[in-house]
């Protein structure tokens, strides 16, 4: 297989450039195109349940004329439709409101750091190998623990894709990437109900998938919840492993998006330079970290990605900006635009990274807690976390920690706080920082004094 | 499984919006959808059977979306999108091969069916054959009075502007307003080797407005969303300025509210948005694919009393105008009115073609998919709890110390354990049988099968809730939900008060 769909980044860039030629006088135009192929196998009960293979492509065109912005997109690279898209974007712009800050990104002279996200070996996977890998994960989970009664699904997926961006401001960017992932959902019988455990890992190349992690996580998360009951309400310490730390810090980073800051929809608006977190917390978005799967050379507007300090030893450094929001706020873009081909750019994180602390391993953290929860999962994050007020009320599953030891499993309870309080109440940060397939790097943490609502 | 309610999140139902109407198809209430020519369809099905698939299905889709977004006093953008493609499914035993393409040429389709068939056949012995003769299956296509594509963009812009102004006019404490208009037209065509030839033409129109109120205790939001399977006549039936006023008032109520308490207490759920509770707490557990895999607390319990006698739960894809309605599902089967639980007794699960085929029974018209890029699976449509005979006042009067939930937001359920959480987006304390002071958002938490047993009052009122997008295994589909006022003897409230 040469390239993707026979489409190399260079060819996509040429296609994008050819559409720029349709820009009229006075128009700013930005064209994003992408093409890729993907395969996914799902197995159940030792058999293939489904095998999906597909090519997909897409284009998004943004036109700004006299400060008015229009956008149009399509799920194809069909030349006739692309030509129509240019006109659609222009028509849409005609009805938008004039905004002096509207516009595409202007090159800022920062040179991109090369990120090689392409692994040729991903392309050589065959059907039998994909199926065998998914079946192996399913079998290992089923055989891994006597309480495991079933596997709801086990999957193996891989994809390869390329994208390009070109604009009338002279931006040219093109890249390509591969990815592989595997997932399993285990079911463990628990009286007249079941507990589920989810294991997942992803990488750029098949040999980098950590199957032990997938299997162990699915088994431990389901079987260690057997017999879970509703706990007594109490004030507890939360022990978060790196995955859950990543979840909480991801929500935090969401409130630091320049879009939310400009619209005053963040509890951290106007607070740069202030202490907003425990001195133990240092947080940066660093897409130049080659170890992160979120690493990228350019952002969603073709601007070079760079490290963006967010919180240093508890002090808020600043925010994530794309070009529009930066212009509006009178600052420089931080190269933080994220987007799909089919959508407009907005500021967000690429490769969030929390610095390691000195509190040791997850086990060390657990043994330091008198009364707490070793958290397995947080539920209802989108309904329970208000990114405007910071109110935080989510369902929690896990094991109680009593006198430094893991105790009974709990479910049907919630923890309530605010994001602001959670950040200030971080009382320990582990030295076990790892890079996760989500692109986030984080250690374990303890958040103290959180309200647990149960019985 | 989780459901993202349009009122709480960026509206999922129409992430982009369509492109200007270009072909001017006639619309006469019949299925005019013919994305693929019948000779191409026949050739592709024949190629799939020849390649050894026992069952072959072609799903063609053409979706146009258009949206207008206003935020921070400004029309942020108008966006449009177009998606057209074909997903081809081939089946051998329980094994599915699936391929999809955005190239509608006969060569690309034959490639896709051969890829799908080869994946389904795998290494097994296959039985090549020929497709059954064609039989047209039709459903009741929703009539559309005013095609949104034919309405000038300026009229849509005017709607979001009017909402912005109306919300800001309510009070100076309203500091931010966003509003969104979105339309979708989705035409589908389905053909399979069992002879089914079917299609649908689905139009959905949605409007949402969110107001933010700022007070001493920070910022709070209030939202209103309307969405129906209708055209631009949605705005003849609903006044967006009233909607905006109501959203602003909800935000103001919350900004003066105290934090929700924590603990276990009786809960009265108001009509409408509480439907999400039944969607999550039992709907997903009644999906035949999850039941088969033992990932449901309701597996093997048909005929058993699984809920209080007051509980009758129905999933109905035929409900006129509702967000989750359609003529035929994404496997070409007519939408149906399915009684799931009747007077507390589990009657049946919901079925798609695959599970129905495996068990030798008819589909219940619940086979749905997000797009041609996705495999269909068992999904809900419009799910509701049927009304009872108590007045809402009687139900509230029966509570000394509890919570009245006027609005439930998004939620999430673990179908295997039945545990769920939901966000309360508008709630009040109940003191001595009367609705008392407002409380800020918190979560309601419980276990679906247990809550069904603990319903001790069902009201004689009824409302459908706001339009929602239900997510399952990464696929989102539009769904509706509704409930009358009802009371649960005990639920856990997870508030943020210390």
JSON list of N, CA and C in Angstrom, two decimals, chain A residues 49-54 71-75 88 92 97 99 152 194 196 230 263-265 324 328 342 344 380 382-383 388 391 393 412-414 453, chain B residues 19 71 74-83 96 98-100 115 161 176 212 219 262 290 293 410 412 414 416-417 440 443 445 450 473 492 494:
[
{"chain": "A", "resi": 49, "resn": "UNK", "atom": "N", "xyz": [-17.39, -11.17, 15.24]},
{"chain": "A", "resi": 49, "resn": "UNK", "atom": "CA", "xyz": [-18.74, -10.63, 15.21]},
{"chain": "A", "resi": 49, "resn": "UNK", "atom": "C", "xyz": [-18.89, -9.69, 14.01]},
{"chain": "A", "resi": 50, "resn": "UNK", "atom": "N", "xyz": [-17.90, -8.82, 13.83]},
{"chain": "A", "resi": 50, "resn": "UNK", "atom": "CA", "xyz": [-17.93, -7.99, 12.63]},
{"chain": "A", "resi": 50, "resn": "UNK", "atom": "C", "xyz": [-16.51, -7.61, 12.22]},
{"chain": "A", "resi": 51, "resn": "UNK", "atom": "N", "xyz": [-16.36, -7.37, 10.95]},
{"chain": "A", "resi": 51, "resn": "UNK", "atom": "CA", "xyz": [-15.08, -6.97, 10.38]},
{"chain": "A", "resi": 51, "resn": "UNK", "atom": "C", "xyz": [-15.39, -5.82, 9.43]},
{"chain": "A", "resi": 52, "resn": "UNK", "atom": "N", "xyz": [-14.93, -4.64, 9.79]},
{"chain": "A", "resi": 52, "resn": "UNK", "atom": "CA", "xyz": [-15.29, -3.44, 9.03]},
{"chain": "A", "resi": 52, "resn": "UNK", "atom": "C", "xyz": [-14.07, -2.84, 8.37]},
{"chain": "A", "resi": 53, "resn": "UNK", "atom": "N", "xyz": [-14.17, -2.56, 7.09]},
{"chain": "A", "resi": 53, "resn": "UNK", "atom": "CA", "xyz": [-13.06, -1.86, 6.47]},
{"chain": "A", "resi": 53, "resn": "UNK", "atom": "C", "xyz": [-13.60, -0.70, 5.65]},
{"chain": "A", "resi": 54, "resn": "UNK", "atom": "N", "xyz": [-12.90, 0.39, 5.68]},
{"chain": "A", "resi": 54, "resn": "UNK", "atom": "CA", "xyz": [-13.44, 1.58, 5.04]},
{"chain": "A", "resi": 54, "resn": "UNK", "atom": "C", "xyz": [-12.38, 2.59, 4.67]},
{"chain": "A", "resi": 71, "resn": "UNK", "atom": "N", "xyz": [-18.60, 28.65, 6.71]},
{"chain": "A", "resi": 71, "resn": "UNK", "atom": "CA", "xyz": [-17.92, 27.35, 6.71]},
{"chain": "A", "resi": 71, "resn": "UNK", "atom": "C", "xyz": [-18.80, 26.33, 6.02]},
{"chain": "A", "resi": 72, "resn": "UNK", "atom": "N", "xyz": [-18.16, 25.44, 5.25]},
{"chain": "A", "resi": 72, "resn": "UNK", "atom": "CA", "xyz": [-18.91, 24.34, 4.64]},
{"chain": "A", "resi": 72, "resn": "UNK", "atom": "C", "xyz": [-18.01, 23.12, 4.61]},
{"chain": "A", "resi": 73, "resn": "UNK", "atom": "N", "xyz": [-18.62, 21.94, 4.74]},
{"chain": "A", "resi": 73, "resn": "UNK", "atom": "CA", "xyz": [-17.82, 20.73, 4.75]},
{"chain": "A", "resi": 73, "resn": "UNK", "atom": "C", "xyz": [-18.56, 19.60, 4.05]},
{"chain": "A", "resi": 74, "resn": "UNK", "atom": "N", "xyz": [-17.78, 18.59, 3.65]},
{"chain": "A", "resi": 74, "resn": "UNK", "atom": "CA", "xyz": [-18.39, 17.42, 3.00]},
{"chain": "A", "resi": 74, "resn": "UNK", "atom": "C", "xyz": [-17.52, 16.20, 3.28]},
{"chain": "A", "resi": 75, "resn": "UNK", "atom": "N", "xyz": [-18.15, 15.04, 3.25]},
{"chain": "A", "resi": 75, "resn": "UNK", "atom": "CA", "xyz": [-17.44, 13.79, 3.52]},
{"chain": "A", "resi": 75, "resn": "UNK", "atom": "C", "xyz": [-16.95, 13.13, 2.24]},
{"chain": "A", "resi": 88, "resn": "UNK", "atom": "N", "xyz": [-20.63, 27.31, -1.18]},
{"chain": "A", "resi": 88, "resn": "UNK", "atom": "CA", "xyz": [-21.45, 27.21, 0.04]},
{"chain": "A", "resi": 88, "resn": "UNK", "atom": "C", "xyz": [-20.84, 28.04, 1.17]},
{"chain": "A", "resi": 92, "resn": "UNK", "atom": "N", "xyz": [-22.54, 31.14, 3.02]},
{"chain": "A", "resi": 92, "resn": "UNK", "atom": "CA", "xyz": [-22.72, 31.18, 4.47]},
{"chain": "A", "resi": 92, "resn": "UNK", "atom": "C", "xyz": [-22.12, 32.44, 5.07]},
{"chain": "A", "resi": 97, "resn": "UNK", "atom": "N", "xyz": [-22.13, 37.74, 10.89]},
{"chain": "A", "resi": 97, "resn": "UNK", "atom": "CA", "xyz": [-21.99, 39.09, 11.39]},
{"chain": "A", "resi": 97, "resn": "UNK", "atom": "C", "xyz": [-20.54, 39.56, 11.23]},
{"chain": "A", "resi": 99, "resn": "UNK", "atom": "N", "xyz": [-17.11, 40.83, 12.23]},
{"chain": "A", "resi": 99, "resn": "UNK", "atom": "CA", "xyz": [-16.35, 40.76, 13.47]},
{"chain": "A", "resi": 99, "resn": "UNK", "atom": "C", "xyz": [-14.92, 41.18, 13.13]},
{"chain": "A", "resi": 152, "resn": "UNK", "atom": "N", "xyz": [-18.13, -8.67, 26.83]},
{"chain": "A", "resi": 152, "resn": "UNK", "atom": "CA", "xyz": [-19.16, -8.07, 26.00]},
{"chain": "A", "resi": 152, "resn": "UNK", "atom": "C", "xyz": [-18.64, -7.85, 24.59]},
{"chain": "A", "resi": 194, "resn": "UNK", "atom": "N", "xyz": [-24.13, -7.79, 37.06]},
{"chain": "A", "resi": 194, "resn": "UNK", "atom": "CA", "xyz": [-22.74, -7.98, 36.64]},
{"chain": "A", "resi": 194, "resn": "UNK", "atom": "C", "xyz": [-21.97, -6.69, 36.86]},
{"chain": "A", "resi": 196, "resn": "UNK", "atom": "N", "xyz": [-18.77, -4.45, 35.21]},
{"chain": "A", "resi": 196, "resn": "UNK", "atom": "CA", "xyz": [-18.01, -4.38, 33.97]},
{"chain": "A", "resi": 196, "resn": "UNK", "atom": "C", "xyz": [-16.63, -3.78, 34.22]},
{"chain": "A", "resi": 230, "resn": "UNK", "atom": "N", "xyz": [-23.41, 0.53, 48.54]},
{"chain": "A", "resi": 230, "resn": "UNK", "atom": "CA", "xyz": [-23.45, 1.97, 48.72]},
{"chain": "A", "resi": 230, "resn": "UNK", "atom": "C", "xyz": [-22.78, 2.32, 50.05]},
{"chain": "A", "resi": 263, "resn": "UNK", "atom": "N", "xyz": [-15.24, 34.45, 26.52]},
{"chain": "A", "resi": 263, "resn": "UNK", "atom": "CA", "xyz": [-16.68, 34.54, 26.77]},
{"chain": "A", "resi": 263, "resn": "UNK", "atom": "C", "xyz": [-16.99, 34.53, 28.26]},
{"chain": "A", "resi": 264, "resn": "UNK", "atom": "N", "xyz": [-15.96, 34.58, 29.09]},
{"chain": "A", "resi": 264, "resn": "UNK", "atom": "CA", "xyz": [-16.12, 34.55, 30.55]},
{"chain": "A", "resi": 264, "resn": "UNK", "atom": "C", "xyz": [-16.95, 33.36, 31.00]},
{"chain": "A", "resi": 265, "resn": "UNK", "atom": "N", "xyz": [-16.67, 32.22, 30.40]},
{"chain": "A", "resi": 265, "resn": "UNK", "atom": "CA", "xyz": [-17.38, 31.00, 30.75]},
{"chain": "A", "resi": 265, "resn": "UNK", "atom": "C", "xyz": [-16.45, 30.02, 31.43]},
{"chain": "A", "resi": 324, "resn": "UNK", "atom": "N", "xyz": [-8.06, 33.28, 16.30]},
{"chain": "A", "resi": 324, "resn": "UNK", "atom": "CA", "xyz": [-9.19, 34.19, 16.46]},
{"chain": "A", "resi": 324, "resn": "UNK", "atom": "C", "xyz": [-9.30, 34.69, 17.90]},
{"chain": "A", "resi": 328, "resn": "UNK", "atom": "N", "xyz": [-8.76, 38.46, 19.57]},
{"chain": "A", "resi": 328, "resn": "UNK", "atom": "CA", "xyz": [-9.83, 39.09, 20.34]},
{"chain": "A", "resi": 328, "resn": "UNK", "atom": "C", "xyz": [-9.33, 39.51, 21.72]},
{"chain": "A", "resi": 342, "resn": "UNK", "atom": "N", "xyz": [-13.89, 18.41, 9.35]},
{"chain": "A", "resi": 342, "resn": "UNK", "atom": "CA", "xyz": [-15.28, 18.77, 9.14]},
{"chain": "A", "resi": 342, "resn": "UNK", "atom": "C", "xyz": [-15.77, 19.88, 10.05]},
{"chain": "A", "resi": 344, "resn": "UNK", "atom": "N", "xyz": [-14.89, 23.66, 12.57]},
{"chain": "A", "resi": 344, "resn": "UNK", "atom": "CA", "xyz": [-14.08, 24.85, 12.71]},
{"chain": "A", "resi": 344, "resn": "UNK", "atom": "C", "xyz": [-13.07, 24.68, 13.83]},
{"chain": "A", "resi": 380, "resn": "UNK", "atom": "N", "xyz": [-20.85, 10.09, 34.63]},
{"chain": "A", "resi": 380, "resn": "UNK", "atom": "CA", "xyz": [-21.69, 11.28, 34.49]},
{"chain": "A", "resi": 380, "resn": "UNK", "atom": "C", "xyz": [-20.88, 12.56, 34.41]},
{"chain": "A", "resi": 382, "resn": "UNK", "atom": "N", "xyz": [-20.15, 14.47, 31.89]},
{"chain": "A", "resi": 382, "resn": "UNK", "atom": "CA", "xyz": [-20.67, 15.63, 31.14]},
{"chain": "A", "resi": 382, "resn": "UNK", "atom": "C", "xyz": [-21.90, 16.25, 31.76]},
{"chain": "A", "resi": 383, "resn": "UNK", "atom": "N", "xyz": [-22.67, 15.48, 32.51]},
{"chain": "A", "resi": 383, "resn": "UNK", "atom": "CA", "xyz": [-23.79, 16.14, 33.17]},
{"chain": "A", "resi": 383, "resn": "UNK", "atom": "C", "xyz": [-23.37, 16.67, 34.54]},
{"chain": "A", "resi": 388, "resn": "UNK", "atom": "N", "xyz": [-18.59, 26.05, 33.56]},
{"chain": "A", "resi": 388, "resn": "UNK", "atom": "CA", "xyz": [-18.73, 27.49, 33.77]},
{"chain": "A", "resi": 388, "resn": "UNK", "atom": "C", "xyz": [-18.58, 27.83, 35.24]},
{"chain": "A", "resi": 391, "resn": "UNK", "atom": "N", "xyz": [-18.82, 23.66, 39.32]},
{"chain": "A", "resi": 391, "resn": "UNK", "atom": "CA", "xyz": [-19.51, 22.66, 40.16]},
{"chain": "A", "resi": 391, "resn": "UNK", "atom": "C", "xyz": [-19.20, 21.26, 39.65]},
{"chain": "A", "resi": 393, "resn": "UNK", "atom": "N", "xyz": [-20.03, 17.21, 40.47]},
{"chain": "A", "resi": 393, "resn": "UNK", "atom": "CA", "xyz": [-20.78, 16.19, 41.20]},
{"chain": "A", "resi": 393, "resn": "UNK", "atom": "C", "xyz": [-20.89, 14.98, 40.29]},
{"chain": "A", "resi": 412, "resn": "UNK", "atom": "N", "xyz": [-22.82, 3.22, 43.47]},
{"chain": "A", "resi": 412, "resn": "UNK", "atom": "CA", "xyz": [-24.06, 3.97, 43.79]},
{"chain": "A", "resi": 412, "resn": "UNK", "atom": "C", "xyz": [-23.80, 5.12, 44.75]},
{"chain": "A", "resi": 413, "resn": "UNK", "atom": "N", "xyz": [-22.75, 5.88, 44.52]},
{"chain": "A", "resi": 413, "resn": "UNK", "atom": "CA", "xyz": [-22.48, 7.03, 45.36]},
{"chain": "A", "resi": 413, "resn": "UNK", "atom": "C", "xyz": [-21.87, 8.13, 44.49]},
{"chain": "A", "resi": 414, "resn": "UNK", "atom": "N", "xyz": [-21.84, 9.32, 45.02]},
{"chain": "A", "resi": 414, "resn": "UNK", "atom": "CA", "xyz": [-21.27, 10.44, 44.25]},
{"chain": "A", "resi": 414, "resn": "UNK", "atom": "C", "xyz": [-20.26, 11.20, 45.10]},
{"chain": "A", "resi": 453, "resn": "UNK", "atom": "N", "xyz": [-21.19, 11.22, 48.91]},
{"chain": "A", "resi": 453, "resn": "UNK", "atom": "CA", "xyz": [-22.60, 11.03, 49.26]},
{"chain": "A", "resi": 453, "resn": "UNK", "atom": "C", "xyz": [-23.00, 9.61, 48.98]},
{"chain": "B", "resi": 19, "resn": "UNK", "atom": "N", "xyz": [-26.10, 21.78, 2.95]},
{"chain": "B", "resi": 19, "resn": "UNK", "atom": "CA", "xyz": [-25.72, 22.71, 1.91]},
{"chain": "B", "resi": 19, "resn": "UNK", "atom": "C", "xyz": [-26.99, 23.12, 1.18]},
{"chain": "B", "resi": 71, "resn": "UNK", "atom": "N", "xyz": [-23.30, 33.42, 19.60]},
{"chain": "B", "resi": 71, "resn": "UNK", "atom": "CA", "xyz": [-22.72, 33.37, 20.94]},
{"chain": "B", "resi": 71, "resn": "UNK", "atom": "C", "xyz": [-22.10, 34.73, 21.22]},
{"chain": "B", "resi": 74, "resn": "UNK", "atom": "N", "xyz": [-22.92, 37.63, 18.98]},
{"chain": "B", "resi": 74, "resn": "UNK", "atom": "CA", "xyz": [-22.53, 37.70, 17.57]},
{"chain": "B", "resi": 74, "resn": "UNK", "atom": "C", "xyz": [-22.86, 36.38, 16.87]},
{"chain": "B", "resi": 75, "resn": "UNK", "atom": "N", "xyz": [-23.27, 36.48, 15.61]},
{"chain": "B", "resi": 75, "resn": "UNK", "atom": "CA", "xyz": [-23.48, 35.28, 14.81]},
{"chain": "B", "resi": 75, "resn": "UNK", "atom": "C", "xyz": [-22.08, 34.73, 14.56]},
{"chain": "B", "resi": 76, "resn": "UNK", "atom": "N", "xyz": [-21.75, 33.64, 15.19]},
{"chain": "B", "resi": 76, "resn": "UNK", "atom": "CA", "xyz": [-20.38, 33.11, 15.08]},
{"chain": "B", "resi": 76, "resn": "UNK", "atom": "C", "xyz": [-20.13, 32.56, 13.69]},
{"chain": "B", "resi": 77, "resn": "UNK", "atom": "N", "xyz": [-21.07, 31.79, 13.22]},
{"chain": "B", "resi": 77, "resn": "UNK", "atom": "CA", "xyz": [-20.90, 31.26, 11.88]},
{"chain": "B", "resi": 77, "resn": "UNK", "atom": "C", "xyz": [-22.17, 30.61, 11.38]},
{"chain": "B", "resi": 78, "resn": "UNK", "atom": "N", "xyz": [-22.22, 30.48, 10.08]},
{"chain": "B", "resi": 78, "resn": "UNK", "atom": "CA", "xyz": [-23.22, 29.64, 9.44]},
{"chain": "B", "resi": 78, "resn": "UNK", "atom": "C", "xyz": [-22.41, 28.50, 8.85]},
{"chain": "B", "resi": 79, "resn": "UNK", "atom": "N", "xyz": [-22.90, 27.30, 9.05]},
{"chain": "B", "resi": 79, "resn": "UNK", "atom": "CA", "xyz": [-22.15, 26.16, 8.54]},
{"chain": "B", "resi": 79, "resn": "UNK", "atom": "C", "xyz": [-23.09, 25.23, 7.82]},
{"chain": "B", "resi": 80, "resn": "UNK", "atom": "N", "xyz": [-22.54, 24.54, 6.85]},
{"chain": "B", "resi": 80, "resn": "UNK", "atom": "CA", "xyz": [-23.35, 23.57, 6.12]},
{"chain": "B", "resi": 80, "resn": "UNK", "atom": "C", "xyz": [-22.50, 22.35, 5.83]},
{"chain": "B", "resi": 81, "resn": "UNK", "atom": "N", "xyz": [-23.13, 21.21, 5.72]},
{"chain": "B", "resi": 81, "resn": "UNK", "atom": "CA", "xyz": [-22.35, 20.02, 5.38]},
{"chain": "B", "resi": 81, "resn": "UNK", "atom": "C", "xyz": [-23.17, 19.04, 4.57]},
{"chain": "B", "resi": 82, "resn": "UNK", "atom": "N", "xyz": [-22.46, 18.20, 3.89]},
{"chain": "B", "resi": 82, "resn": "UNK", "atom": "CA", "xyz": [-23.09, 17.21, 3.03]},
{"chain": "B", "resi": 82, "resn": "UNK", "atom": "C", "xyz": [-22.35, 15.90, 3.20]},
{"chain": "B", "resi": 83, "resn": "UNK", "atom": "N", "xyz": [-23.09, 14.84, 3.42]},
{"chain": "B", "resi": 83, "resn": "UNK", "atom": "CA", "xyz": [-22.49, 13.52, 3.57]},
{"chain": "B", "resi": 83, "resn": "UNK", "atom": "C", "xyz": [-23.32, 12.52, 2.81]},
{"chain": "B", "resi": 96, "resn": "UNK", "atom": "N", "xyz": [-20.27, -10.79, 10.66]},
{"chain": "B", "resi": 96, "resn": "UNK", "atom": "CA", "xyz": [-20.62, -9.68, 9.79]},
{"chain": "B", "resi": 96, "resn": "UNK", "atom": "C", "xyz": [-19.38, -9.13, 9.12]},
{"chain": "B", "resi": 98, "resn": "UNK", "atom": "N", "xyz": [-18.32, -5.78, 6.88]},
{"chain": "B", "resi": 98, "resn": "UNK", "atom": "CA", "xyz": [-18.92, -4.47, 6.63]},
{"chain": "B", "resi": 98, "resn": "UNK", "atom": "C", "xyz": [-17.92, -3.58, 5.91]},
{"chain": "B", "resi": 99, "resn": "UNK", "atom": "N", "xyz": [-18.35, -2.93, 4.88]},
{"chain": "B", "resi": 99, "resn": "UNK", "atom": "CA", "xyz": [-17.48, -1.99, 4.17]},
{"chain": "B", "resi": 99, "resn": "UNK", "atom": "C", "xyz": [-18.32, -0.77, 3.82]},
{"chain": "B", "resi": 100, "resn": "UNK", "atom": "N", "xyz": [-17.70, 0.39, 3.86]},
{"chain": "B", "resi": 100, "resn": "UNK", "atom": "CA", "xyz": [-18.46, 1.57, 3.44]},
{"chain": "B", "resi": 100, "resn": "UNK", "atom": "C", "xyz": [-17.63, 2.47, 2.56]},
{"chain": "B", "resi": 115, "resn": "UNK", "atom": "N", "xyz": [-15.57, -6.92, -0.59]},
{"chain": "B", "resi": 115, "resn": "UNK", "atom": "CA", "xyz": [-14.77, -6.80, 0.64]},
{"chain": "B", "resi": 115, "resn": "UNK", "atom": "C", "xyz": [-15.58, -7.27, 1.85]},
{"chain": "B", "resi": 161, "resn": "UNK", "atom": "N", "xyz": [-31.03, 35.70, 16.65]},
{"chain": "B", "resi": 161, "resn": "UNK", "atom": "CA", "xyz": [-30.91, 37.08, 17.16]},
{"chain": "B", "resi": 161, "resn": "UNK", "atom": "C", "xyz": [-32.06, 37.42, 18.09]},
{"chain": "B", "resi": 176, "resn": "UNK", "atom": "N", "xyz": [-24.63, 36.38, 29.53]},
{"chain": "B", "resi": 176, "resn": "UNK", "atom": "CA", "xyz": [-24.18, 35.73, 28.30]},
{"chain": "B", "resi": 176, "resn": "UNK", "atom": "C", "xyz": [-25.32, 34.87, 27.75]},
{"chain": "B", "resi": 212, "resn": "UNK", "atom": "N", "xyz": [-26.75, 32.58, 30.58]},
{"chain": "B", "resi": 212, "resn": "UNK", "atom": "CA", "xyz": [-25.93, 32.50, 31.78]},
{"chain": "B", "resi": 212, "resn": "UNK", "atom": "C", "xyz": [-26.25, 33.70, 32.66]},
{"chain": "B", "resi": 219, "resn": "UNK", "atom": "N", "xyz": [-21.56, 31.87, 38.37]},
{"chain": "B", "resi": 219, "resn": "UNK", "atom": "CA", "xyz": [-22.41, 31.83, 37.18]},
{"chain": "B", "resi": 219, "resn": "UNK", "atom": "C", "xyz": [-23.24, 30.55, 37.15]},
{"chain": "B", "resi": 262, "resn": "UNK", "atom": "N", "xyz": [-26.75, 16.50, 50.15]},
{"chain": "B", "resi": 262, "resn": "UNK", "atom": "CA", "xyz": [-26.28, 15.16, 49.86]},
{"chain": "B", "resi": 262, "resn": "UNK", "atom": "C", "xyz": [-27.06, 14.19, 50.74]},
{"chain": "B", "resi": 290, "resn": "UNK", "atom": "N", "xyz": [-27.60, -6.33, 24.04]},
{"chain": "B", "resi": 290, "resn": "UNK", "atom": "CA", "xyz": [-26.97, -6.34, 25.37]},
{"chain": "B", "resi": 290, "resn": "UNK", "atom": "C", "xyz": [-27.49, -7.50, 26.21]},
{"chain": "B", "resi": 293, "resn": "UNK", "atom": "N", "xyz": [-25.71, -10.71, 25.39]},
{"chain": "B", "resi": 293, "resn": "UNK", "atom": "CA", "xyz": [-24.34, -10.82, 25.88]},
{"chain": "B", "resi": 293, "resn": "UNK", "atom": "C", "xyz": [-24.26, -10.83, 27.40]},
{"chain": "B", "resi": 410, "resn": "UNK", "atom": "N", "xyz": [-28.24, 15.29, 31.37]},
{"chain": "B", "resi": 410, "resn": "UNK", "atom": "CA", "xyz": [-27.65, 14.08, 30.81]},
{"chain": "B", "resi": 410, "resn": "UNK", "atom": "C", "xyz": [-27.42, 13.04, 31.88]},
{"chain": "B", "resi": 412, "resn": "UNK", "atom": "N", "xyz": [-25.82, 8.69, 32.58]},
{"chain": "B", "resi": 412, "resn": "UNK", "atom": "CA", "xyz": [-24.98, 7.59, 32.12]},
{"chain": "B", "resi": 412, "resn": "UNK", "atom": "C", "xyz": [-25.37, 6.36, 32.90]},
{"chain": "B", "resi": 414, "resn": "UNK", "atom": "N", "xyz": [-24.47, 2.05, 33.58]},
{"chain": "B", "resi": 414, "resn": "UNK", "atom": "CA", "xyz": [-23.73, 0.82, 33.35]},
{"chain": "B", "resi": 414, "resn": "UNK", "atom": "C", "xyz": [-24.79, -0.26, 33.22]},
{"chain": "B", "resi": 416, "resn": "UNK", "atom": "N", "xyz": [-24.77, -3.38, 32.76]},
{"chain": "B", "resi": 416, "resn": "UNK", "atom": "CA", "xyz": [-24.54, -4.67, 33.40]},
{"chain": "B", "resi": 416, "resn": "UNK", "atom": "C", "xyz": [-24.94, -4.63, 34.87]},
{"chain": "B", "resi": 417, "resn": "UNK", "atom": "N", "xyz": [-24.57, -3.56, 35.57]},
{"chain": "B", "resi": 417, "resn": "UNK", "atom": "CA", "xyz": [-24.91, -3.46, 36.98]},
{"chain": "B", "resi": 417, "resn": "UNK", "atom": "C", "xyz": [-26.23, -2.73, 37.17]},
{"chain": "B", "resi": 440, "resn": "UNK", "atom": "N", "xyz": [-29.10, 24.10, 43.64]},
{"chain": "B", "resi": 440, "resn": "UNK", "atom": "CA", "xyz": [-28.22, 24.07, 42.48]},
{"chain": "B", "resi": 440, "resn": "UNK", "atom": "C", "xyz": [-27.98, 22.66, 42.00]},
{"chain": "B", "resi": 443, "resn": "UNK", "atom": "N", "xyz": [-26.07, 15.53, 41.30]},
{"chain": "B", "resi": 443, "resn": "UNK", "atom": "CA", "xyz": [-26.36, 14.31, 40.58]},
{"chain": "B", "resi": 443, "resn": "UNK", "atom": "C", "xyz": [-27.39, 13.47, 41.32]},
{"chain": "B", "resi": 445, "resn": "UNK", "atom": "N", "xyz": [-28.37, 9.58, 41.78]},
{"chain": "B", "resi": 445, "resn": "UNK", "atom": "CA", "xyz": [-27.68, 8.33, 41.53]},
{"chain": "B", "resi": 445, "resn": "UNK", "atom": "C", "xyz": [-28.53, 7.17, 42.03]},
{"chain": "B", "resi": 450, "resn": "UNK", "atom": "N", "xyz": [-33.62, -1.37, 40.72]},
{"chain": "B", "resi": 450, "resn": "UNK", "atom": "CA", "xyz": [-34.14, -1.05, 42.05]},
{"chain": "B", "resi": 450, "resn": "UNK", "atom": "C", "xyz": [-35.12, 0.12, 41.99]},
{"chain": "B", "resi": 473, "resn": "UNK", "atom": "N", "xyz": [-21.88, 2.59, 22.20]},
{"chain": "B", "resi": 473, "resn": "UNK", "atom": "CA", "xyz": [-20.72, 2.09, 21.46]},
{"chain": "B", "resi": 473, "resn": "UNK", "atom": "C", "xyz": [-20.20, 3.11, 20.46]},
{"chain": "B", "resi": 492, "resn": "UNK", "atom": "N", "xyz": [-30.44, 8.61, 45.88]},
{"chain": "B", "resi": 492, "resn": "UNK", "atom": "CA", "xyz": [-29.32, 9.34, 46.46]},
{"chain": "B", "resi": 492, "resn": "UNK", "atom": "C", "xyz": [-29.08, 10.62, 45.67]},
{"chain": "B", "resi": 494, "resn": "UNK", "atom": "N", "xyz": [-26.44, 13.57, 45.10]},
{"chain": "B", "resi": 494, "resn": "UNK", "atom": "CA", "xyz": [-25.04, 13.91, 45.35]},
{"chain": "B", "resi": 494, "resn": "UNK", "atom": "C", "xyz": [-24.85, 15.39, 45.10]}
]
